[in-house]
PDB file of C-alpha atoms in Angstrom:
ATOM      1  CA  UNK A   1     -14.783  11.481 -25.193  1.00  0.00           C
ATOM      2  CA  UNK A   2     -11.219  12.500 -26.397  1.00  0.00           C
ATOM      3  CA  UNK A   3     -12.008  14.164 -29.399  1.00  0.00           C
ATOM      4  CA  UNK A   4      -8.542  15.928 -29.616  1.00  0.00           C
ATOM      5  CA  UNK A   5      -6.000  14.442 -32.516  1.00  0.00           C
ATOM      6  CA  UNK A   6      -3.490  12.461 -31.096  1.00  0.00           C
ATOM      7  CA  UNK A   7      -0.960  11.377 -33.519  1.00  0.00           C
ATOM      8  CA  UNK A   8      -0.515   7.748 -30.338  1.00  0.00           C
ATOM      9  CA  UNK A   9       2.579   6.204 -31.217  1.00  0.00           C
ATOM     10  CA  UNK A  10       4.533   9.447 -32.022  1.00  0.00           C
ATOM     11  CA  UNK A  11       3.341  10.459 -28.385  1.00  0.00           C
ATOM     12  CA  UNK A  12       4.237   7.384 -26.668  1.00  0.00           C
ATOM     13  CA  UNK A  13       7.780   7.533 -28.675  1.00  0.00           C
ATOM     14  CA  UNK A  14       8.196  11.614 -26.847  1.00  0.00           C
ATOM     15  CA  UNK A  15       6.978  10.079 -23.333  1.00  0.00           C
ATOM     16  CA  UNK A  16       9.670   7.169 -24.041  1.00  0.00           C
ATOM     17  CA  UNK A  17      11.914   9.596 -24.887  1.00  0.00           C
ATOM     18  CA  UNK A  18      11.347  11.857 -21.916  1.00  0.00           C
ATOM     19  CA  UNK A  19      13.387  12.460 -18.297  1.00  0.00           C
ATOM     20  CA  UNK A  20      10.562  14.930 -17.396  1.00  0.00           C
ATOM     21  CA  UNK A  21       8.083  12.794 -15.154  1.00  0.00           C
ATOM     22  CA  UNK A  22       4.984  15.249 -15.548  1.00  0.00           C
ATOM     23  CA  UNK A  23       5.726  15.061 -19.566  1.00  0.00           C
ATOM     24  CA  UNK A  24       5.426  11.222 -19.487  1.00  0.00           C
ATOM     25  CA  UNK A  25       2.134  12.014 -16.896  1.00  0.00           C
ATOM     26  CA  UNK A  26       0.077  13.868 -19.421  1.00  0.00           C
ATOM     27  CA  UNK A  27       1.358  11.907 -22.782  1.00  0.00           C
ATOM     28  CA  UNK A  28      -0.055   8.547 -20.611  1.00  0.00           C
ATOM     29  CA  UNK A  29      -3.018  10.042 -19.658  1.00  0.00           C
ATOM     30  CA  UNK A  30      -3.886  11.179 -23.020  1.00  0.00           C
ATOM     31  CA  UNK A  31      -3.363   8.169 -23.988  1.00  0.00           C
ATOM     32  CA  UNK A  32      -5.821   6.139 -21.744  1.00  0.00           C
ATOM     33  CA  UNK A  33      -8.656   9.030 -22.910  1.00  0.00           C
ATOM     34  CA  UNK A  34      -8.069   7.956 -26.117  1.00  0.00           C
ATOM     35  CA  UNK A  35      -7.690   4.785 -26.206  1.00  0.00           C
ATOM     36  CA  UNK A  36     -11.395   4.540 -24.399  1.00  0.00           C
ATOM     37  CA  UNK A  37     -12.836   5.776 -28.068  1.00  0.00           C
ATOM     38  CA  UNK A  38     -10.788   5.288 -30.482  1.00  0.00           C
ATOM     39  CA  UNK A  39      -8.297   2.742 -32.273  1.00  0.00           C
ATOM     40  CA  UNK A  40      -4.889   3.893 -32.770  1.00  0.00           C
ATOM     41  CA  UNK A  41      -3.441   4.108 -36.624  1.00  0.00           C
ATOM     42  CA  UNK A  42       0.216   2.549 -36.892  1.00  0.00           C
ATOM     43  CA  UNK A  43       1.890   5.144 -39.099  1.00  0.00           C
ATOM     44  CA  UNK A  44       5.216   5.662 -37.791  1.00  0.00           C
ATOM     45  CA  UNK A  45       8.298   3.512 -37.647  1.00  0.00           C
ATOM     46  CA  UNK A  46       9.312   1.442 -34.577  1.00  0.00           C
ATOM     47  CA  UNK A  47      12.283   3.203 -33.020  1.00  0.00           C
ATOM     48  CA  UNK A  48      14.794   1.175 -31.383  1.00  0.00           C
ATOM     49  CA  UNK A  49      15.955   3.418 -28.191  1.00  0.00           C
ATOM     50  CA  UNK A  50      19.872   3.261 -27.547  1.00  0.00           C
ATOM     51  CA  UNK A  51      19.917   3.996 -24.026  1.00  0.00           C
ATOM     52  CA  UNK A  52      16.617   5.073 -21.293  1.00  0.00           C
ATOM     53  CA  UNK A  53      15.359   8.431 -20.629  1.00  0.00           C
ATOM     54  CA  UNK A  54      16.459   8.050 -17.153  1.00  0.00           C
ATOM     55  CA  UNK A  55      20.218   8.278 -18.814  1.00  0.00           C
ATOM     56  CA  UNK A  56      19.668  11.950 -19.121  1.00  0.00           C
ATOM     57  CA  UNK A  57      18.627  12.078 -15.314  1.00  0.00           C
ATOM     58  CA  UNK A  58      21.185   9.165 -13.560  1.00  0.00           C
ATOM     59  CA  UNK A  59      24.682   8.140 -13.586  1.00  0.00           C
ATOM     60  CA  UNK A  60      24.287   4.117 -15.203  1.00  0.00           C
ATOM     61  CA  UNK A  61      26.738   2.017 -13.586  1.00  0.00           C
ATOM     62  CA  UNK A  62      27.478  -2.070 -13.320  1.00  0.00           C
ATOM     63  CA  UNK A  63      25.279  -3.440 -10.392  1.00  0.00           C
ATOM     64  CA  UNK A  64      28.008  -4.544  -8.567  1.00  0.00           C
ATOM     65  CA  UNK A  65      28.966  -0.988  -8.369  1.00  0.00           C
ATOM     66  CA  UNK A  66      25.981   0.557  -6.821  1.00  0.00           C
ATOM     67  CA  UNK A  67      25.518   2.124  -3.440  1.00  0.00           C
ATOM     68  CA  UNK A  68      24.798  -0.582  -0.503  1.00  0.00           C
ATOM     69  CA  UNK A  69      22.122   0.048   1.848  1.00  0.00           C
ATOM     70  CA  UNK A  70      22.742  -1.927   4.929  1.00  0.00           C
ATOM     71  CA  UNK A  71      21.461   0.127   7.771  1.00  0.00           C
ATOM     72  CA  UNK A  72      18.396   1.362   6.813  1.00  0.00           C
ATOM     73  CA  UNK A  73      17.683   3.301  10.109  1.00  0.00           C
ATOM     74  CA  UNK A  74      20.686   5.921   8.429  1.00  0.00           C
ATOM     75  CA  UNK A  75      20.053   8.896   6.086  1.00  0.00           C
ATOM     76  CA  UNK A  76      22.464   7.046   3.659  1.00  0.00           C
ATOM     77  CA  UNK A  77      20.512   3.658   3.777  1.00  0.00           C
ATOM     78  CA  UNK A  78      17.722   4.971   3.792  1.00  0.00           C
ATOM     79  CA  UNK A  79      18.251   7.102   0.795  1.00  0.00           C
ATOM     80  CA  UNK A  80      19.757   4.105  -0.990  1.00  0.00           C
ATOM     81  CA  UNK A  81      16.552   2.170  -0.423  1.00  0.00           C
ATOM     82  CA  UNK A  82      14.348   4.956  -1.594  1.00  0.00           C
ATOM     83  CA  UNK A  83      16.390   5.374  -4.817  1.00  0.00           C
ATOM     84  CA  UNK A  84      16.845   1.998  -6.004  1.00  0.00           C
ATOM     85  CA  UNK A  85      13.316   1.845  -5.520  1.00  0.00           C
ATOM     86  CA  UNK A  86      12.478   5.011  -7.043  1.00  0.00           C
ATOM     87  CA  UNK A  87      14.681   3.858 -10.095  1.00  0.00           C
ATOM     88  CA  UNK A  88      12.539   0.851 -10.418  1.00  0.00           C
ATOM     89  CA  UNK A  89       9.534   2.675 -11.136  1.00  0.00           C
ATOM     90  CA  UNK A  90      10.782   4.721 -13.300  1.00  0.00           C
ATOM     91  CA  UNK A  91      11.919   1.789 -15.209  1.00  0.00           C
ATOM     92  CA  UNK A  92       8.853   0.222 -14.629  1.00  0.00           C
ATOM     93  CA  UNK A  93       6.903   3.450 -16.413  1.00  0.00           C
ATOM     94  CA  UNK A  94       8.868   3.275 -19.608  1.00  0.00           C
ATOM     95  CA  UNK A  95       8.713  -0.752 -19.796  1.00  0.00           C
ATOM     96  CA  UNK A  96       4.813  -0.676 -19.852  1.00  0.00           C
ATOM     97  CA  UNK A  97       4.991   1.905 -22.091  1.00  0.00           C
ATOM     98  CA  UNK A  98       7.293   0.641 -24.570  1.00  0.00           C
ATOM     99  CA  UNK A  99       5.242  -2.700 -24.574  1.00  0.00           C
ATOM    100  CA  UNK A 100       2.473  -0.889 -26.180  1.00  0.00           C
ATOM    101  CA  UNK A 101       4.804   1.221 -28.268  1.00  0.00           C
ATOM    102  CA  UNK A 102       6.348  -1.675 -29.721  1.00  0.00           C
ATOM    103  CA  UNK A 103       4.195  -4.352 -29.965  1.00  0.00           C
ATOM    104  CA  UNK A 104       1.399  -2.904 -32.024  1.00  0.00           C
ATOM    105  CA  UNK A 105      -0.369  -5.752 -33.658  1.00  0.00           C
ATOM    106  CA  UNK A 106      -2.019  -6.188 -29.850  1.00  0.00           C
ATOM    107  CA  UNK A 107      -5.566  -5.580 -29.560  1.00  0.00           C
ATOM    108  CA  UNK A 108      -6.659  -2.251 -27.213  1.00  0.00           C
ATOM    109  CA  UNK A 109      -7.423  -4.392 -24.147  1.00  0.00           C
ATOM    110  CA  UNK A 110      -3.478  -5.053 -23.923  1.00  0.00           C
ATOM    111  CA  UNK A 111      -2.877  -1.549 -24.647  1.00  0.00           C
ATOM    112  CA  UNK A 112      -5.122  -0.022 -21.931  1.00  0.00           C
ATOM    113  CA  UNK A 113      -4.001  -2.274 -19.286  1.00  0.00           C
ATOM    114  CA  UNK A 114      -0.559  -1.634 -19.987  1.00  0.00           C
ATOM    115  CA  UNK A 115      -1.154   2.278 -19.998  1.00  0.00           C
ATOM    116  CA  UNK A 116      -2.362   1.848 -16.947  1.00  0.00           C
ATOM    117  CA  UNK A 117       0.364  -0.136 -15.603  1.00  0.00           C
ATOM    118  CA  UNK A 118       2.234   2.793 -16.589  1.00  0.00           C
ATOM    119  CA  UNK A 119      -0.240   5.147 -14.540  1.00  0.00           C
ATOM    120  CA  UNK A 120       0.283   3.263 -12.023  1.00  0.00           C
ATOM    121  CA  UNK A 121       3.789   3.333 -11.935  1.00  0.00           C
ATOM    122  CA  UNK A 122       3.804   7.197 -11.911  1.00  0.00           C
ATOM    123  CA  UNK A 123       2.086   7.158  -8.809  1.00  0.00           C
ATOM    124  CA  UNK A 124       4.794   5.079  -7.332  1.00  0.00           C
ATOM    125  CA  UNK A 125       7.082   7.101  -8.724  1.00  0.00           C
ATOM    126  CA  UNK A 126       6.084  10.506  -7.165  1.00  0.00           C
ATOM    127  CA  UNK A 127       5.403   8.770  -3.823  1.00  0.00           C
ATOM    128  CA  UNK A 128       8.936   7.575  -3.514  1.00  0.00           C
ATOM    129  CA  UNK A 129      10.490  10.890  -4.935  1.00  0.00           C
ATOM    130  CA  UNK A 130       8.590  13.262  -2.776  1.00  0.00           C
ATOM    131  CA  UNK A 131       9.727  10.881   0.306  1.00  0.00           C
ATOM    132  CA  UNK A 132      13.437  11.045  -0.968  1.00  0.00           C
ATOM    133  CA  UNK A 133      13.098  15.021  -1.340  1.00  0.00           C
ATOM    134  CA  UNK A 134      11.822  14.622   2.748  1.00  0.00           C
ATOM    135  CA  UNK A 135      15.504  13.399   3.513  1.00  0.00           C
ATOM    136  CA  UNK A 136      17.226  16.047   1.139  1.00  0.00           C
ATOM    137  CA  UNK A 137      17.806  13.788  -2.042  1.00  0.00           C
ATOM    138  CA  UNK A 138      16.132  13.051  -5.533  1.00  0.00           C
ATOM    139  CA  UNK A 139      16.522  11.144  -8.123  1.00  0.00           C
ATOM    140  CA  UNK A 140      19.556  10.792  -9.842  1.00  0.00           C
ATOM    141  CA  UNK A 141      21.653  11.626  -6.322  1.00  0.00           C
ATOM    142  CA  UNK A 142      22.762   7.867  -6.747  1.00  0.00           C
ATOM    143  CA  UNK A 143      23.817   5.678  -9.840  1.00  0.00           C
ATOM    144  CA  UNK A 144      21.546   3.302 -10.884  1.00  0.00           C
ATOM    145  CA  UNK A 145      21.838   0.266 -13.546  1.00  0.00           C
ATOM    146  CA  UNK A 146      20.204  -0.199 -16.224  1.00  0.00           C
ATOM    147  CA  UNK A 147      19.183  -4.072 -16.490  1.00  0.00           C
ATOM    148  CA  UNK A 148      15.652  -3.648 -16.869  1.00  0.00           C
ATOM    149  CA  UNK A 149      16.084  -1.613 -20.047  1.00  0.00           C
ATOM    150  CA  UNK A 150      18.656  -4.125 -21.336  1.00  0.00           C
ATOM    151  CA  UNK A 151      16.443  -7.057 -20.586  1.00  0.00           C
ATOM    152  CA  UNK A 152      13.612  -4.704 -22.768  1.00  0.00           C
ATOM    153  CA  UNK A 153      15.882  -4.538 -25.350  1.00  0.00           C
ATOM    154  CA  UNK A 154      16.637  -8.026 -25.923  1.00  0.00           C
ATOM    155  CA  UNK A 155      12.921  -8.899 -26.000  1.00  0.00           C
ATOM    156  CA  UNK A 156      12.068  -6.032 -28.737  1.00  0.00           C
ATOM    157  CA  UNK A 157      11.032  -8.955 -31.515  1.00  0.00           C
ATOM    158  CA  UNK A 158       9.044 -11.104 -28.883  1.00  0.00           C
ATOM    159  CA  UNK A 159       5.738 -10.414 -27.103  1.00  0.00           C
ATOM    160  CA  UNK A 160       6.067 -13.875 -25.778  1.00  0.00           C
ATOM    161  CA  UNK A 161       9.632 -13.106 -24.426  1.00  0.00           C
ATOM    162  CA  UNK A 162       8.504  -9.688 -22.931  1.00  0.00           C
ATOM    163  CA  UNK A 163       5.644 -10.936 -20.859  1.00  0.00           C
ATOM    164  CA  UNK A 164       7.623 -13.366 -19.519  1.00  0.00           C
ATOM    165  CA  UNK A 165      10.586 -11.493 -18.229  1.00  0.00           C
ATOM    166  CA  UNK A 166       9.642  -8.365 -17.016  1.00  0.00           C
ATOM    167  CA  UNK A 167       6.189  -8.925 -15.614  1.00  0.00           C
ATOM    168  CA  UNK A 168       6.425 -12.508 -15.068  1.00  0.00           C
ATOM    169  CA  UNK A 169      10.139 -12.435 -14.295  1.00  0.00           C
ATOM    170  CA  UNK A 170      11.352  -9.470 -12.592  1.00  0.00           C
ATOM    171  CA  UNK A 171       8.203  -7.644 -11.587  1.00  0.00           C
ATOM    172  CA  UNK A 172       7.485 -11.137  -9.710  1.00  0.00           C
ATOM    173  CA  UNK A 173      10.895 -10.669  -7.675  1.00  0.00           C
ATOM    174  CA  UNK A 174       9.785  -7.517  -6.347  1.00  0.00           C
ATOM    175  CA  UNK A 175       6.461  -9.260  -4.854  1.00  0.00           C
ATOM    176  CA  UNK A 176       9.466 -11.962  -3.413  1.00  0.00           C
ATOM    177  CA  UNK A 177      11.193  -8.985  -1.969  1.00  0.00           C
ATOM    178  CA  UNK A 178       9.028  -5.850  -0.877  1.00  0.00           C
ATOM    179  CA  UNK A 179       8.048  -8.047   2.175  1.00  0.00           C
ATOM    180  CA  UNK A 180      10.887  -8.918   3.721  1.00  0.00           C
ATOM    181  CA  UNK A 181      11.602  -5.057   3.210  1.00  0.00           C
ATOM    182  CA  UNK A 182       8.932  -3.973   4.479  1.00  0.00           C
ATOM    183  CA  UNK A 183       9.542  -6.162   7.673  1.00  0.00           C
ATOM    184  CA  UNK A 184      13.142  -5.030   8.272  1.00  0.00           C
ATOM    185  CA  UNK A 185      12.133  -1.806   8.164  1.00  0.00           C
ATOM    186  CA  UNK A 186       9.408  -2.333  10.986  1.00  0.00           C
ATOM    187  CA  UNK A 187      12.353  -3.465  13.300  1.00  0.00           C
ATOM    188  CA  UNK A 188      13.773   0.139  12.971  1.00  0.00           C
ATOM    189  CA  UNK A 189      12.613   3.182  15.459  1.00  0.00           C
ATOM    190  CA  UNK A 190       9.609   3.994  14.197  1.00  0.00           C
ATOM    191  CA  UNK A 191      10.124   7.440  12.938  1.00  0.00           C
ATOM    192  CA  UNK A 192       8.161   9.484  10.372  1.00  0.00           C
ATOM    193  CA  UNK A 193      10.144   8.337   7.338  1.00  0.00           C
ATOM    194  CA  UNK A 194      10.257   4.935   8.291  1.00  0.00           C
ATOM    195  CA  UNK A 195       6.559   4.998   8.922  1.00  0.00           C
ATOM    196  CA  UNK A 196       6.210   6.600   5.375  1.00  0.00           C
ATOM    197  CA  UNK A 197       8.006   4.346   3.489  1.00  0.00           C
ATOM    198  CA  UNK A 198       6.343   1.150   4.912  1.00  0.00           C
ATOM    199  CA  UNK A 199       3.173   2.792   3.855  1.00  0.00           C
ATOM    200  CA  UNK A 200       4.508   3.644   0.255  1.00  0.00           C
ATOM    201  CA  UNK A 201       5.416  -0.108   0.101  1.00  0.00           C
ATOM    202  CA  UNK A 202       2.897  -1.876   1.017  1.00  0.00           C
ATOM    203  CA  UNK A 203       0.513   0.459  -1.301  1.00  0.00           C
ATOM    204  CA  UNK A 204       3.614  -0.518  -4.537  1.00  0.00           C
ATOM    205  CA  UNK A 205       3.166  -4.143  -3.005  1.00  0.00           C
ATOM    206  CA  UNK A 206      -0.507  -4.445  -3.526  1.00  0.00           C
ATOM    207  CA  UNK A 207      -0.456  -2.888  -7.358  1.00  0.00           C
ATOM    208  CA  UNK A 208       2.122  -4.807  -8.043  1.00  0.00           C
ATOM    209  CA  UNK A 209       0.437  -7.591  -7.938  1.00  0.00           C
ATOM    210  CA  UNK A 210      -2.073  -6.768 -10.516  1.00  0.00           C
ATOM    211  CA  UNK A 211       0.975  -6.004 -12.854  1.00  0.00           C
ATOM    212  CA  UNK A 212       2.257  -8.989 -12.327  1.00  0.00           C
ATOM    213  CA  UNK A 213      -1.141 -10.602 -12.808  1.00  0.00           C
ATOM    214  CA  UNK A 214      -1.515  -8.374 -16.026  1.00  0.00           C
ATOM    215  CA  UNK A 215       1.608 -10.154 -17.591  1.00  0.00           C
ATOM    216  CA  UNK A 216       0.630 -13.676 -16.502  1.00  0.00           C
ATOM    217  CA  UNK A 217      -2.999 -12.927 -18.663  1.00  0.00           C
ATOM    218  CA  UNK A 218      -0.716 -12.118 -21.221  1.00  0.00           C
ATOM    219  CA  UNK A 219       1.857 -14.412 -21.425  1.00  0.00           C
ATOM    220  CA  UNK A 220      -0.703 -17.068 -21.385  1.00  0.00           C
ATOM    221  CA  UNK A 221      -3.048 -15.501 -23.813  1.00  0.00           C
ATOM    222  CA  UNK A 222      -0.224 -15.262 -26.320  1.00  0.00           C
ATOM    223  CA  UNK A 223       0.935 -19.430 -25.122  1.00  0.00           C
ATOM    224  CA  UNK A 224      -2.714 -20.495 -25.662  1.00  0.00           C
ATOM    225  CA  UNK A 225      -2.739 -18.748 -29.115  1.00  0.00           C
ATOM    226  CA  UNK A 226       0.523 -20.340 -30.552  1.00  0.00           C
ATOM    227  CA  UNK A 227      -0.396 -23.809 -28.572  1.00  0.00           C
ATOM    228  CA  UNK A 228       3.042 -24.055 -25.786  1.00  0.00           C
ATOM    229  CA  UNK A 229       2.178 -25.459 -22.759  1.00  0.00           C
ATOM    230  CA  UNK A 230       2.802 -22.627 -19.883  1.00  0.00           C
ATOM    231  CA  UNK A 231       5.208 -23.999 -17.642  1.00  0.00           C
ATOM    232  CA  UNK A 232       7.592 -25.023 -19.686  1.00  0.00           C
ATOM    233  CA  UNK A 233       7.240 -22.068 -21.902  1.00  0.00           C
ATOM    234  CA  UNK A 234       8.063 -20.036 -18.777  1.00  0.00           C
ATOM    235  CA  UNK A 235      11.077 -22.064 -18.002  1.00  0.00           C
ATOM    236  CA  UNK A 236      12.383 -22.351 -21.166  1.00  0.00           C
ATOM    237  CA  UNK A 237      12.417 -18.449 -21.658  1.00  0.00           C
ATOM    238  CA  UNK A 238      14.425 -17.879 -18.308  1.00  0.00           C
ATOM    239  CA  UNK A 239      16.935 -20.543 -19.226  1.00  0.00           C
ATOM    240  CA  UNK A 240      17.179 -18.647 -22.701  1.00  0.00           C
ATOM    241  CA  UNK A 241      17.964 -15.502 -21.239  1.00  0.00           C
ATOM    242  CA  UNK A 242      20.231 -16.972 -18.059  1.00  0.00           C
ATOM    243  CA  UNK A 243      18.406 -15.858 -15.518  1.00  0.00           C
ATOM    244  CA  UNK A 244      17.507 -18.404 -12.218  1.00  0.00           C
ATOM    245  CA  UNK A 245      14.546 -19.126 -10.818  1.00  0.00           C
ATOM    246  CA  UNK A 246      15.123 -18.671  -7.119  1.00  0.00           C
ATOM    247  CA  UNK A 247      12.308 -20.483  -6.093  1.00  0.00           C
ATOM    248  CA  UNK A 248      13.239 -20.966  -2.325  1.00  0.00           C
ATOM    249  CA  UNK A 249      13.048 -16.931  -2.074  1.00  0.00           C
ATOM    250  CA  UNK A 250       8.987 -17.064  -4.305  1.00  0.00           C
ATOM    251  CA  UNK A 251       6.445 -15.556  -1.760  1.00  0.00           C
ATOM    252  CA  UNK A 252       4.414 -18.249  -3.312  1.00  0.00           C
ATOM    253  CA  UNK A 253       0.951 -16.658  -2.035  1.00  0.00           C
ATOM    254  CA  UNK A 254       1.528 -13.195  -4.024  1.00  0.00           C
ATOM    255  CA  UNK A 255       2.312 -15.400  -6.890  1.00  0.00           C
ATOM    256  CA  UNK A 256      -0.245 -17.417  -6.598  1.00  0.00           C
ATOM    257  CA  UNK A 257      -2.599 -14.170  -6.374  1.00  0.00           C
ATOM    258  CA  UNK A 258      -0.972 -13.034  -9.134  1.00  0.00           C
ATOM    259  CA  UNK A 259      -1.650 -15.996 -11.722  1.00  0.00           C
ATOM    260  CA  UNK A 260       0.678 -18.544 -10.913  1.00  0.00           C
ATOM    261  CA  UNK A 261      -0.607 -21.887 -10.765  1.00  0.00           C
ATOM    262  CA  UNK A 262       0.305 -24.030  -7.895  1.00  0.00           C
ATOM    263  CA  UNK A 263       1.908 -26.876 -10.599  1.00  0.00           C
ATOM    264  CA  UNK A 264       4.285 -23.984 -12.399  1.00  0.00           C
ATOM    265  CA  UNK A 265       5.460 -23.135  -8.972  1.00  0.00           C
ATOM    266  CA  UNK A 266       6.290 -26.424  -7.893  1.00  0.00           C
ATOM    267  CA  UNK A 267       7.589 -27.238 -11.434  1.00  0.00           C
ATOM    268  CA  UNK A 268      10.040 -23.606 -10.574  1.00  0.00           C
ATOM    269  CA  UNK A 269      11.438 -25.223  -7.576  1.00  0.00           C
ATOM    270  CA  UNK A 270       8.973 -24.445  -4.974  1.00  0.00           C
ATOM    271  CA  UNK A 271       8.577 -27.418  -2.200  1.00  0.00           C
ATOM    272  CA  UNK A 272       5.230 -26.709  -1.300  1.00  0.00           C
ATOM    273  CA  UNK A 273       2.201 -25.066  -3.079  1.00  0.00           C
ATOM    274  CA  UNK A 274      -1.792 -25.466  -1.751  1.00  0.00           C
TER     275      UNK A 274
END
């Protein structure tokens, strides 16, 4: 039992606040202990962060501008891949962690399975960094954007909104995407980095999933509790916020794995769903 006082939402706000990995580590462990017995209070004020603790860490730059990584069989591709990857998850840590920061009227299911997202993503995270220190590189030896955050940002006053986009949305694309990574890199010689980093992404690929599946529960826990029909729901939040629903690229059988129902998919775009 975690019997030590943890003042939870002041915590969360330091490991928000944090570039050191191991700090956000122990604050979201912590967390989880404590969560298991108790009920966090809601004392403190809901901060509104103006830029992400990777800002201290990274050089933030348009997407456009970052660093291509064509020929992943080169030290430069390859450390382009690692990093953009490795910049996802650390994304990915704060975003599960500001969703329980934030939205604090949720009951302690939501909070312990997004703490453990964010466990999860910490995992990811020192996978990918000790395989970019292998090749002589870390993080923050490439620019990175910072769309993720600004998609958090613009969902601060909806739950709804927030389950949609980033799990449902853009933690969906990845399961669309690690694949066909995954394969191009199995065309390459075979060395021990290549060999590596399949093996870190297929192990991200498989956990994403359950994120992914995480947000689905709770996007339609929250539709089912204010009465909007799913689908449209869905759609109707990625037309608000511009973004398309590439539904020729959907590796329809993670989604499906992941929550998706066969009739959203096809209602997305998708041509075929069984």
């Amino acid at each position: 039992m975690y019997n030590t006082p943890m003042n939870f939402y002041k915590e969360l706000e330091t490991a928000l606040s944090s570039k050191n990995i191991n700090t956000k580590e122990l604050i979201i462990n912590n967390a989880i202990e404590y969560c298991y017995n108790n009920i966090p209070e809601d004392s403190d004020c809901i901060k509104t962060f103006n830029q992400p603790s990777y800002a201290q860490i990274c050089k933030i730059v348009a997407p456009k501008e970052l660093p291509k990584r064509r020929d992943l069989s080169s030290k430069e591709g390859l450390e382009a891949l690692l990093h953009s990857i490795t910049h996802i998850e650390f994304s990915a840590i704060d975003l599960a962690l500001d969703a329980v920061y934030r939205f604090r009227d949720t009951n302690i299911e939501f909070k312990l399975d997004w703490l453990i997202v964010a466990q999860d993503e910490v995992r990811h995270f020192k996978m990918l960094h000790k395989l970019l220190e292998s090749i002589n590189s870390y993080y923050g030896a490439l620019p990175v954007h910072s769309s993720l955050f600004e998609m958090a940002v613009k969902t601060n006053n909806s739950l709804l909104e927030r389950m949609a986009i980033i799990p449902r949305y853009f933690e969906a694309s990845g399961l669309d995407v690690n694949p066909k990574i995954i394969q191009k890199l199995k065309n390459y010689k075979q060395t021990d980095i290549i060999k590596e980093t399949i093996m870190a992404l297929e192990i991200i690929y498989k956990e994403e999933i359950d994120h992914v599946r995480k947000g689905d529960k709770w996007f339609r826990y929250l539709c089912k509790s204010n009465n909007l029909e799913v689908s449209d729901t869905y759609k109707n939040i990625i037309d608000k916020f511009n973004l398309k629903s590439r539904a020729s690229q959907y590796n329809v059988e993670a989604r499906k794995e992941a929550g998706f129902s066969c009739k959203e998919l096809i209602d997305l775009g998708v041509k075929k769903c069984e």
